[in-house]
Coordinates of C-alpha atoms in Angstrom, one line a residue:
M7 CA 0.0 0.0 0.0
K8 CA 1.3 3.5 -0.9
S9 CA 2.3 5.5 2.2
I10 CA 0.7 9.0 2.2
K11 CA 2.8 11.5 3.9
T12 CA 2.9 15.3 3.9
I13 CA 5.5 16.8 1.6
R14 CA 7.9 18.8 3.7
S15 CA 8.9 21.0 0.9
L16 CA 6.9 21.4 -2.4
V17 CA 9.0 23.7 -4.6
L18 CA 7.5 24.5 -8.0
L19 CA 10.0 26.6 -9.9
A20 CA 9.2 27.2 -13.5
M21 CA 11.3 28.1 -16.6
L22 CA 10.1 30.5 -19.3
A23 CA 12.8 30.1 -21.9
A24 CA 14.7 27.1 -23.3
G25 CA 18.5 26.9 -23.5
V26 CA 20.9 27.8 -20.7
T27 CA 20.7 25.5 -17.7
A28 CA 21.1 27.2 -14.3
C29 CA 22.0 26.1 -10.9
S30 CA 19.4 25.4 -8.2
K31 CA 18.4 28.3 -6.0
E32 CA 20.4 28.7 -2.8
N33 CA 19.0 27.1 0.4
N34 CA 16.5 25.2 -1.7
D35 CA 18.2 21.9 -2.1
T36 CA 15.4 19.4 -1.7
T37 CA 17.8 16.5 -2.5
T38 CA 19.1 16.4 1.1
T39 CA 15.7 16.2 2.8
P40 CA 14.0 12.8 3.5
W41 CA 12.2 11.6 0.4
N42 CA 8.8 9.9 0.6
G43 CA 8.1 9.4 -3.1
E44 CA 6.8 12.9 -3.7
I45 CA 7.2 14.6 -7.1
R46 CA 9.5 17.5 -6.8
L47 CA 9.1 20.1 -9.5
G48 CA 11.8 22.7 -9.9
S49 CA 14.1 24.7 -12.0
E50 CA 15.8 28.1 -12.2
M51 CA 14.4 30.7 -14.5
T52 CA 16.9 31.7 -17.2
S53 CA 17.0 33.5 -20.5
Q54 CA 19.0 32.5 -23.5
V55 CA 20.4 36.0 -24.1
K56 CA 19.6 39.2 -22.2
T57 CA 19.5 42.0 -24.8
R58 CA 18.2 44.8 -22.6
A59 CA 17.9 45.9 -19.1
A60 CA 14.5 44.5 -18.0
A61 CA 12.9 43.0 -15.0
D62 CA 12.8 39.2 -14.8
V63 CA 9.0 39.4 -14.4
P64 CA 7.1 38.6 -16.6
D65 CA 9.5 37.6 -19.4
R66 CA 11.7 35.2 -17.4
Q67 CA 9.6 34.5 -14.4
I68 CA 5.9 34.0 -13.8
A69 CA 4.4 37.0 -11.9
D70 CA 3.5 37.0 -8.3
G71 CA 0.0 35.6 -7.6
K72 CA -0.5 34.0 -11.1
I73 CA -2.2 30.6 -11.0
V74 CA -0.7 27.8 -13.1
T75 CA -2.7 24.6 -13.8
F76 CA -0.8 21.3 -13.8
F77 CA -1.9 17.9 -15.1
I78 CA 0.2 14.8 -14.2
D79 CA -0.2 11.3 -15.7
D80 CA 1.3 8.0 -14.8
A81 CA 3.6 7.5 -17.8
G82 CA 2.8 3.8 -17.7
T83 CA 4.3 1.3 -20.1
N84 CA 3.8 0.7 -23.9
G85 CA 1.9 4.0 -24.2
T86 CA -0.6 3.3 -21.5
A87 CA -0.5 6.7 -19.7
K88 CA -3.1 7.2 -17.0
M89 CA -4.2 10.3 -15.2
L90 CA -2.9 10.9 -11.7
Y91 CA -3.6 14.6 -10.9
E92 CA -5.9 16.9 -12.9
N93 CA -6.4 20.6 -12.7
Y94 CA -3.9 20.9 -9.9
L95 CA -3.5 24.6 -9.1
V96 CA -0.3 26.3 -7.9
K97 CA 0.4 30.0 -7.2
A98 CA 3.6 31.9 -8.3
D99 CA 5.5 34.0 -5.9
G100 CA 7.2 36.2 -8.6
N101 CA 10.6 35.0 -7.7
G102 CA 10.6 31.6 -9.5
G103 CA 8.8 29.8 -6.7
F104 CA 5.3 28.4 -6.3
S105 CA 3.1 27.2 -3.5
K106 CA -0.2 25.2 -3.6
S107 CA -3.1 27.5 -4.5
D108 CA -5.2 25.9 -1.8
P109 CA -3.3 24.6 1.3
A110 CA -5.9 21.8 1.7
D111 CA -5.1 20.3 -1.7
E112 CA -3.6 16.8 -1.8
E113 CA 0.1 16.3 -2.1
L114 CA 1.8 15.1 -5.3
Y115 CA 3.4 11.6 -5.4
Y116 CA 4.9 9.4 -8.0
P117 CA 2.7 6.4 -8.8
A118 CA 3.0 3.4 -6.5
T119 CA 3.6 1.3 -9.7
G120 CA 7.1 2.7 -9.8
N121 CA 6.4 4.3 -13.2
G122 CA 7.6 7.7 -14.2
V123 CA 5.2 10.6 -15.0
D124 CA 4.2 12.9 -17.8
I125 CA 3.7 16.5 -16.6
Y126 CA 1.8 19.3 -18.4
A127 CA 1.2 22.9 -17.2
L128 CA -0.5 26.0 -18.6
L129 CA -1.2 29.6 -17.7
T130 CA -4.2 31.1 -19.6
D131 CA -7.0 33.5 -19.0
G132 CA -9.4 31.1 -20.7
F133 CA -11.6 28.5 -19.0
V134 CA -9.8 25.3 -18.1
G135 CA -12.0 22.4 -17.1
K136 CA -11.2 19.7 -14.6
A137 CA -9.9 17.2 -17.2
F138 CA -7.0 17.9 -19.6
P139 CA -8.5 20.0 -22.5
N140 CA -9.8 17.9 -25.4
S141 CA -11.3 21.0 -27.0
A142 CA -9.9 24.4 -27.6
I143 CA -9.6 27.0 -24.9
T144 CA -10.3 30.6 -26.1
H145 CA -7.5 32.9 -24.9
S146 CA -7.9 36.7 -25.2
V147 CA -5.4 39.5 -25.0
A148 CA -6.4 42.8 -23.4
T149 CA -7.3 45.9 -25.4
D150 CA -5.5 48.2 -22.9
Q151 CA -2.0 47.0 -22.0
S152 CA -0.7 50.5 -21.4
E153 CA 0.5 49.8 -17.9
Q154 CA 3.9 48.3 -18.3
Y155 CA 3.7 44.7 -17.2
G156 CA 0.4 45.5 -15.5
A157 CA -2.5 43.2 -14.7
H158 CA -3.9 43.4 -18.2
Y159 CA -0.5 42.6 -19.9
L160 CA 0.0 39.6 -17.5
A161 CA -3.5 38.3 -18.1
S162 CA -2.8 38.4 -21.9
D163 CA 0.3 36.1 -21.7
L164 CA -0.2 32.4 -22.5
L165 CA 2.3 29.9 -21.2
Y166 CA 2.7 26.2 -21.7
A167 CA 5.1 23.5 -20.5
A168 CA 5.3 19.7 -21.0
K169 CA 7.7 17.1 -19.9
K170 CA 7.1 13.4 -20.6
G171 CA 8.7 10.2 -19.3
V172 CA 10.0 11.7 -16.0
A173 CA 11.7 8.9 -14.1
R174 CA 10.9 8.4 -10.4
S175 CA 13.5 10.5 -8.6
K176 CA 14.0 12.7 -5.6
Q177 CA 15.7 15.3 -7.9
P178 CA 13.6 18.3 -8.9
V179 CA 12.0 18.1 -12.3
R180 CA 12.9 21.1 -14.4
M181 CA 9.9 22.4 -16.3
N182 CA 10.4 24.5 -19.3
F183 CA 7.5 27.0 -20.0
Y184 CA 7.1 28.7 -23.4
H185 CA 5.4 32.0 -24.4
L186 CA 2.9 30.9 -27.0
L187 CA 1.8 34.3 -28.1
A188 CA 3.8 37.1 -29.8
K189 CA 5.2 40.2 -28.1
V190 CA 5.5 43.7 -29.6
E191 CA 7.8 46.4 -28.1
V192 CA 7.8 50.0 -29.1
A193 CA 10.1 52.9 -28.1
L194 CA 9.7 56.5 -29.3
K195 CA 12.3 59.2 -29.9
A196 CA 11.8 62.8 -31.1
G197 CA 13.3 63.5 -34.5
V198 CA 13.1 66.3 -37.1
G199 CA 11.3 69.4 -35.7
A200 CA 11.6 68.1 -32.1
P201 CA 7.9 67.2 -31.6
D202 CA 6.7 67.0 -28.1
L203 CA 6.1 63.3 -27.3
K204 CA 4.8 63.9 -23.8
G205 CA 1.3 62.4 -23.6
A206 CA 1.6 60.6 -26.9
V207 CA -0.6 57.5 -27.2
V208 CA 0.6 54.4 -29.0
T209 CA -1.8 51.7 -30.3
I210 CA -1.3 48.5 -32.3
E211 CA -3.8 48.5 -35.2
N212 CA -5.4 45.8 -37.4
T213 CA -4.9 42.8 -35.2
R214 CA -7.4 40.3 -33.7
L215 CA -7.6 39.6 -30.0
K216 CA -8.6 35.9 -29.6
A217 CA -6.9 32.6 -30.3
D218 CA -8.1 29.1 -29.8
F219 CA -5.5 27.1 -27.8
L220 CA -5.6 23.3 -27.9
P221 CA -2.7 21.6 -25.9
L222 CA -1.8 18.3 -27.4
K223 CA -0.1 15.7 -25.2
A224 CA 1.4 14.0 -28.3
A225 CA 3.2 17.2 -29.4
N226 CA 7.0 17.3 -28.8
I227 CA 7.2 21.0 -27.8
N228 CA 10.7 20.8 -26.4
D229 CA 12.3 19.4 -29.6
P230 CA 15.0 21.8 -30.8
T231 CA 14.1 21.3 -34.4
G232 CA 10.3 20.8 -34.5
G233 CA 9.2 22.1 -31.1
Q234 CA 8.5 25.6 -32.3
A235 CA 6.2 24.3 -35.1
D236 CA 4.4 22.0 -32.7
R237 CA 3.8 24.8 -30.2
A238 CA 2.5 27.1 -33.0
A239 CA 0.2 24.4 -34.3
M240 CA -1.7 24.5 -31.0
L241 CA -3.0 28.0 -31.8
T242 CA -5.5 29.1 -34.3
L243 CA -7.3 32.5 -34.7
T244 CA -10.8 32.3 -33.2
A245 CA -13.2 32.3 -36.1
D246 CA -16.3 34.0 -34.7
N247 CA -16.7 37.4 -32.9
N248 CA -13.0 38.3 -33.4
P249 CA -12.9 41.6 -35.2
M250 CA -9.8 43.7 -35.7
T251 CA -9.4 45.8 -32.5
P252 CA -6.8 48.4 -31.5
V253 CA -4.6 47.5 -28.6
K254 CA -3.3 50.4 -26.5
I255 CA 0.3 50.0 -25.5
G256 CA 2.4 52.1 -23.1
T257 CA 4.5 55.1 -24.2
S258 CA 8.2 54.8 -23.7
I259 CA 10.4 57.8 -24.8
E260 CA 14.1 57.5 -25.5
T261 CA 15.9 60.8 -24.9
A262 CA 19.2 59.7 -26.4
A263 CA 20.2 57.4 -29.3
F264 CA 18.5 54.0 -29.4
S265 CA 20.7 51.3 -27.9
P266 CA 20.6 47.9 -26.2
A267 CA 19.6 49.7 -23.0
T268 CA 16.6 51.4 -24.5
A269 CA 13.4 50.8 -22.6
Y270 CA 10.3 49.7 -24.5
A271 CA 6.6 49.6 -23.9
S272 CA 5.3 46.1 -24.4
A273 CA 2.1 44.3 -25.5
V274 CA 1.2 40.7 -26.0
L275 CA -0.7 39.8 -29.2
V276 CA -2.1 36.5 -30.6
P277 CA -0.1 35.0 -33.5
Q278 CA -1.6 36.2 -36.8
T279 CA -0.7 37.8 -40.2
V280 CA -0.9 41.5 -40.6
A281 CA -1.4 42.2 -44.3
K282 CA 1.2 44.3 -46.2
N283 CA 0.2 47.9 -46.7
S284 CA -1.9 47.7 -43.4
R285 CA -1.4 50.3 -40.7
F286 CA 0.2 48.6 -37.8
I287 CA 1.4 51.1 -35.2
K288 CA -0.4 54.4 -34.6
V289 CA 1.2 57.3 -32.7
T290 CA -1.3 60.0 -31.6
L291 CA 0.4 63.1 -30.4
A292 CA -1.1 65.1 -27.5
S293 CA -1.5 67.9 -30.1
G294 CA -3.8 65.6 -32.1
G295 CA -1.6 64.6 -35.0
E296 CA -1.8 61.0 -36.0
L297 CA 1.2 59.1 -37.5
Y298 CA 1.3 55.5 -38.7
Y299 CA 3.8 52.7 -39.3
T300 CA 2.5 50.8 -42.3
I301 CA 3.6 47.3 -43.1
P302 CA 5.8 47.6 -46.3
E303 CA 4.2 46.3 -49.5
A304 CA 6.9 43.7 -50.1
N305 CA 5.6 41.2 -47.5
D306 CA 3.0 40.6 -44.9
L307 CA 4.0 40.8 -41.2
V308 CA 3.7 37.4 -39.7
L309 CA 3.5 37.5 -35.9
K310 CA 4.8 34.1 -34.8
S311 CA 4.3 32.2 -31.6
G312 CA 7.1 33.0 -29.0
N313 CA 8.6 35.8 -31.0
N314 CA 9.3 39.4 -30.0
Y315 CA 8.9 42.2 -32.5
Q316 CA 10.7 45.4 -31.5
F317 CA 10.2 48.8 -33.1
Q318 CA 12.3 51.9 -32.6
I319 CA 10.3 54.8 -33.9
T320 CA 11.7 58.2 -34.6
V321 CA 8.8 60.7 -34.7
N322 CA 9.4 63.5 -37.1
L323 CA 7.0 66.4 -37.8
K324 CA 6.4 65.0 -41.3
G325 CA 6.3 61.3 -40.4
L326 CA 8.0 58.4 -38.7
T327 CA 11.2 56.5 -39.3
V328 CA 11.4 53.0 -37.9
Q329 CA 14.0 50.4 -37.1
S330 CA 12.6 47.1 -36.1
T331 CA 13.8 43.8 -34.5
I332 CA 12.0 40.6 -35.0
A333 CA 13.2 38.1 -32.4
D334 CA 12.7 35.2 -30.1
W335 CA 11.2 36.5 -26.9
A336 CA 14.6 37.4 -25.6
T337 CA 17.0 38.0 -28.6
G338 CA 17.1 38.8 -32.3
T339 CA 18.8 40.6 -35.2
P340 CA 17.8 44.2 -36.1
S341 CA 16.2 45.0 -39.4
G342 CA 15.2 48.4 -40.9
G343 CA 11.9 49.9 -41.9
T344 CA 10.2 53.2 -42.5
A345 CA 6.9 54.7 -41.6
E346 CA 5.1 57.8 -42.9
M347 CA 2.3 60.1 -42.0
P348 CA -0.6 58.9 -44.2
P349 CA -2.4 61.3 -46.5
P350 CA -5.8 62.5 -45.2
P351 CA -8.7 60.2 -46.0
L352 CA -10.3 60.8 -49.3
G353 CA -13.8 60.7 -48.0
S354 CA -15.4 62.1 -44.8
K355 CA -18.5 59.9 -44.4
D356 CA -18.8 57.3 -41.7
P357 CA -19.4 53.8 -43.3
A358 CA -22.1 53.2 -40.6
K359 CA -24.0 56.2 -42.1
A360 CA -23.6 55.2 -45.8
A361 CA -26.4 55.7 -48.2
V362 CA -27.2 54.2 -51.6
G363 CA -25.4 56.2 -54.3
D364 CA -22.5 57.3 -52.1
F365 CA -19.0 57.4 -53.7
Y366 CA -16.6 54.7 -52.5
F367 CA -12.8 55.5 -52.7
S368 CA -9.7 53.4 -53.0
D369 CA -8.7 54.0 -49.4
G370 CA -12.0 52.5 -48.2
T371 CA -13.6 55.9 -47.3
L372 CA -16.9 57.3 -48.5
E373 CA -18.3 60.6 -49.7
D374 CA -21.9 61.6 -49.8
K375 CA -23.8 60.9 -53.0
D376 CA -24.6 64.6 -53.6
A377 CA -21.1 65.8 -52.9
R378 CA -19.1 67.7 -55.5
L379 CA -16.0 65.6 -55.8
T380 CA -12.5 67.1 -56.0
P381 CA -10.2 66.0 -58.8
A382 CA -8.4 63.7 -56.4
Q383 CA -11.6 62.1 -55.3
Q384 CA -12.7 61.7 -58.9
A385 CA -9.5 59.8 -59.7
A386 CA -9.8 57.6 -56.6
C387 CA -13.4 56.7 -56.8
I388 CA -13.6 52.9 -57.5
G389 CA -17.3 52.2 -56.9
I390 CA -20.8 53.3 -55.9
V391 CA -22.8 52.0 -52.9
Y392 CA -25.9 50.2 -54.1
W393 CA -27.1 48.1 -51.2
L394 CA -27.0 48.6 -47.4
G395 CA -27.0 46.1 -44.7
D396 CA -25.1 43.1 -43.2
M397 CA -25.1 40.2 -45.6
T398 CA -22.7 38.0 -43.7
A399 CA -25.6 35.8 -42.5
D400 CA -26.1 34.8 -46.2
D401 CA -22.4 34.3 -46.7
P402 CA -20.6 32.6 -43.7
L403 CA -17.4 32.5 -45.6
L404 CA -17.4 36.3 -45.9
K405 CA -18.1 36.5 -42.2
T406 CA -15.1 34.3 -41.4
K407 CA -12.6 36.1 -43.7
H408 CA -13.9 39.7 -43.5
P409 CA -16.0 40.0 -40.4
G410 CA -15.9 43.8 -40.5
C411 CA -17.7 44.0 -43.9
T412 CA -21.2 44.5 -42.6
H413 CA -22.2 47.9 -44.0
G414 CA -23.2 47.1 -47.6
L415 CA -22.2 46.4 -51.2
V416 CA -20.4 48.5 -53.8
V417 CA -20.4 48.1 -57.6
A418 CA -17.3 48.8 -59.6
V419 CA -17.2 51.9 -61.8
Q420 CA -16.3 49.9 -64.9
D421 CA -17.0 46.5 -66.4
A422 CA -14.4 43.9 -65.9
T423 CA -13.8 43.7 -69.6
A424 CA -14.6 45.9 -72.6
N425 CA -16.5 43.1 -74.4
E426 CA -19.1 40.5 -73.6
M427 CA -18.0 36.9 -72.8
E428 CA -19.3 33.4 -72.2
W429 CA -19.8 32.1 -68.7
S430 CA -17.8 29.1 -69.8
V431 CA -17.2 27.6 -73.2
A432 CA -18.1 24.1 -72.2
T433 CA -21.2 23.3 -70.2
E434 CA -20.0 21.2 -67.3
T435 CA -22.1 21.2 -64.1
V436 CA -19.7 23.1 -61.8
N437 CA -21.8 22.4 -58.6
N438 CA -21.1 18.7 -59.0
W439 CA -17.4 19.4 -58.6
T440 CA -16.5 17.5 -55.4
N441 CA -13.1 18.7 -54.4
A442 CA -14.4 19.5 -50.9
P443 CA -11.3 21.3 -49.4
E444 CA -11.5 23.8 -52.2
R445 CA -15.2 24.4 -51.7
G446 CA -14.7 26.1 -48.3
A447 CA -15.7 24.9 -44.9
D448 CA -19.4 25.4 -45.7
K449 CA -19.2 23.4 -49.0
V450 CA -20.9 26.4 -50.7
D451 CA -23.7 25.5 -53.2
I452 CA -23.3 27.8 -56.1
T453 CA -26.8 27.0 -57.4
V454 CA -28.4 28.9 -54.5
A455 CA -30.3 31.8 -56.1
D456 CA -31.9 33.6 -53.1
K457 CA -28.8 34.5 -51.1
R458 CA -26.1 37.2 -51.2
Q459 CA -23.2 34.7 -51.4
G460 CA -21.3 36.0 -54.4
Y461 CA -18.1 36.1 -52.3
A462 CA -18.3 32.4 -51.4
N463 CA -19.3 31.5 -55.0
T464 CA -16.2 33.4 -56.3
L465 CA -13.8 31.6 -53.9
A466 CA -15.2 28.2 -54.9
L467 CA -15.1 29.1 -58.6
T468 CA -11.6 30.5 -58.4
A469 CA -10.4 27.2 -56.9
Y470 CA -12.4 25.3 -59.5
N471 CA -10.7 27.3 -62.3
A472 CA -7.3 26.5 -60.8
Q473 CA -8.0 22.8 -61.0
Q474 CA -9.0 22.8 -64.7
K475 CA -6.4 21.7 -67.3
T476 CA -8.3 23.2 -70.2
D477 CA -9.6 26.7 -70.6
N478 CA -12.8 25.4 -72.0
L479 CA -14.0 24.4 -68.6
K480 CA -13.0 27.6 -66.7
V481 CA -15.6 30.1 -65.6
L482 CA -14.5 33.1 -67.6
P483 CA -16.1 36.0 -65.6
I484 CA -14.3 34.9 -62.4
A485 CA -10.9 35.1 -64.2
A486 CA -11.9 38.5 -65.7
I487 CA -12.7 40.0 -62.3
A488 CA -9.4 38.7 -60.9
R489 CA -7.6 40.5 -63.7
Y490 CA -9.6 43.6 -63.0
A491 CA -8.6 43.5 -59.3
T492 CA -4.9 43.6 -60.2
T493 CA -5.4 46.9 -62.1
H494 CA -8.1 48.4 -59.8
P495 CA -7.1 47.2 -56.3
A496 CA -9.7 47.2 -53.6
P497 CA -8.9 48.5 -50.1
Q498 CA -7.8 46.2 -47.3
S499 CA -10.9 47.0 -45.3
S500 CA -13.1 45.5 -48.0
S501 CA -13.8 42.0 -49.2
G502 CA -12.0 42.6 -52.5
W503 CA -13.8 42.4 -55.9
Y504 CA -15.9 39.4 -56.5
S505 CA -18.7 38.2 -58.9
P506 CA -22.2 38.9 -57.6
S507 CA -24.7 36.2 -56.9
V508 CA -27.9 36.4 -59.0
L509 CA -29.6 38.0 -56.0
E510 CA -26.9 40.6 -55.6
L511 CA -27.0 41.3 -59.3
K512 CA -30.8 41.6 -59.4
E513 CA -30.7 44.1 -56.5
M514 CA -28.1 46.2 -58.4
C515 CA -30.6 46.5 -61.3
W516 CA -33.9 46.6 -59.5
G517 CA -32.8 48.8 -56.6
Q518 CA -32.7 47.8 -52.9
G519 CA -36.1 46.9 -51.5
N520 CA -37.9 46.6 -54.9
T521 CA -39.8 43.3 -55.2
T522 CA -41.0 43.7 -58.7
Q523 CA -39.0 43.9 -61.9
S524 CA -37.4 47.3 -62.3
T525 CA -34.4 49.3 -63.5
S526 CA -34.5 52.0 -60.8
G527 CA -31.3 50.7 -59.3
R528 CA -29.5 50.8 -62.6
D529 CA -30.8 54.3 -63.3
L530 CA -29.5 55.6 -59.9
L531 CA -26.1 54.0 -60.5
N532 CA -25.8 55.3 -64.0
T533 CA -26.6 58.8 -62.7
Q534 CA -23.7 58.5 -60.2
F535 CA -21.4 57.0 -62.8
G536 CA -22.1 59.9 -65.1
K537 CA -20.5 62.3 -62.5
L538 CA -17.2 60.4 -62.8
S539 CA -14.8 61.0 -65.7
G540 CA -13.4 57.4 -65.6
A541 CA -16.6 55.5 -65.1
K542 CA -18.6 53.4 -67.5
L543 CA -22.4 53.2 -67.4
L544 CA -24.1 49.9 -66.9
Q545 CA -25.2 48.4 -70.2
S546 CA -28.9 49.1 -70.8
S547 CA -29.6 48.9 -74.5
G548 CA -31.0 46.0 -76.5
Y549 CA -30.6 42.5 -75.0
D550 CA -27.8 43.4 -72.5
F551 CA -27.3 40.8 -69.8
Y552 CA -24.8 40.7 -67.0
W553 CA -23.5 37.3 -65.7
S554 CA -23.8 36.3 -62.0
S555 CA -21.7 33.7 -60.2
S556 CA -24.8 31.5 -59.7
E557 CA -25.3 28.4 -61.7
S558 CA -28.7 27.1 -62.7
T559 CA -30.1 24.0 -60.9
G560 CA -30.9 22.5 -64.3
N561 CA -28.7 20.1 -66.4
G562 CA -25.5 22.1 -65.9
T563 CA -25.7 24.0 -69.2
D564 CA -27.1 27.2 -67.8
A565 CA -26.1 30.1 -65.4
W566 CA -28.1 33.0 -64.0
A567 CA -28.0 36.5 -65.5
V568 CA -29.9 39.7 -65.3
G569 CA -30.9 41.9 -68.3
F570 CA -30.1 45.4 -67.4
N571 CA -32.3 46.8 -70.3
N572 CA -35.5 45.8 -68.5
G573 CA -34.5 44.0 -65.2
E574 CA -35.4 40.5 -66.4
V575 CA -33.8 37.7 -64.2
A576 CA -33.2 34.6 -66.3
Y577 CA -30.8 31.7 -66.8
G578 CA -29.1 31.2 -70.1
T579 CA -26.8 28.8 -71.8
K580 CA -23.3 29.2 -70.4
N581 CA -21.8 29.7 -73.9
F582 CA -24.1 32.6 -74.5
I583 CA -22.4 36.0 -74.1
G584 CA -22.9 38.6 -71.4
Y585 CA -21.2 41.5 -69.6
V586 CA -19.3 41.2 -66.3
R587 CA -19.0 43.7 -63.4
G588 CA -17.5 43.1 -60.0
I589 CA -18.8 44.1 -56.6
L590 CA -17.3 44.2 -53.1
A591 CA -18.6 44.2 -49.5
F592 CA -17.5 47.0 -47.1

């Protein structure tokens, strides 16, 4: 029978970074005390490379009072691991040590079988159930992390450790915790014109706040080669209710030249990709001026698990200059960058107050439908608002990829091509195409005629085109809109150009809210197009049809189209000819 005795000294010391092994803490040598089979967990907190003067907490030690959850299995034999302790809570002391969260909790012992143990530990703000998680934990970062290493910053951090096959021993088990999220550090310095940085506010822009964390016991997170990939694979961006939201960071001002001793303001972000040309860091001066660091157009910025992204920003009266470091949490190699004050927005209208007929510009802003446009606005107008509302319920794929596009729809100022074209030369039933991974998670049915799902249709048809070895089978309007998008780029804040579904196309011609055949929508749009020097009116003479991205439910030979001469909605043979015009959601 196993003898249950009180542990005289339960020391839980954790490690936040891999690499350099350190000596045990002084006066904490548990190996000289009588051993009764208890599990002794311990290690010294170390860092691979210390590149700046910084407190150990929270980068290299878990902060005082933070609760860490442990799960311990009997390692068994031949892969027959068995749970010993689940949801065992310990409390950090801020100096590398831990104590039981509840003094009444049972003590930890190696199994009476003589087997070793597998140990897993995590620190998250998400809900952790009693059993080891078999479904994802949603972890969120705070929107206000302006207090340096304050409570909101600490709550944003996500840590995980795992050590398997720990042999029965009175020696402390060294646990190695990893930061699973990404860290951004920013320091400001006054430049040309000596702007006053006192009271400046720094925010991180165009990032999402939530990630789903699924710890996997089979993952080898400590492997020097593949461990980083295994850790990163445990995280995915939360799909629902996860809009891009600014994160307020502290303001750290350097009065001399940037150096290894420069102090930074820090924020923790979930791993994600920030698209090239997106505004990433915003500096708002107390005087009201706003300056941005924009991701260069060469590459997206990929915020990786466990990495630190460091920005040294020189604030000039006319803009920003930036040097950046992309690093492991503790070290890295500097790289250069630039940031500029953006031009003022082209339009002044709030998208939430958009109206049918409003002008839509290349920077994603709007101007009122009755406004007299400046030459710059004329040149930058890429579309006209023709439908208002949130259509993401009709198109779940749009909601997943562009959750902020809930204001309405915009039609392009020009047709995708100068001439009419077939929907496809051959008449294959595209909806029978069964390459499920390319159809999207919702396996979109492109024969649906009563939903605003042109975005999902376009993604499916784009993938379908990519799989075809002969041009005869390709859906030609989809390729035409893709070419149009390269010469008439849509703003990052939009869905990008896509082929409208038959419902979206009908509403363009009939007008929003009209339930009987009409051309009032076409007439309003053509009035607005007539005010723009570079626009082309919607075709409206003779038997002029525009193709939709919706296929007929018939024998596969037909696709839906709308006649803009009279508003007729009909399906026609795919090798018939029609016009093509793209739309986008904003």
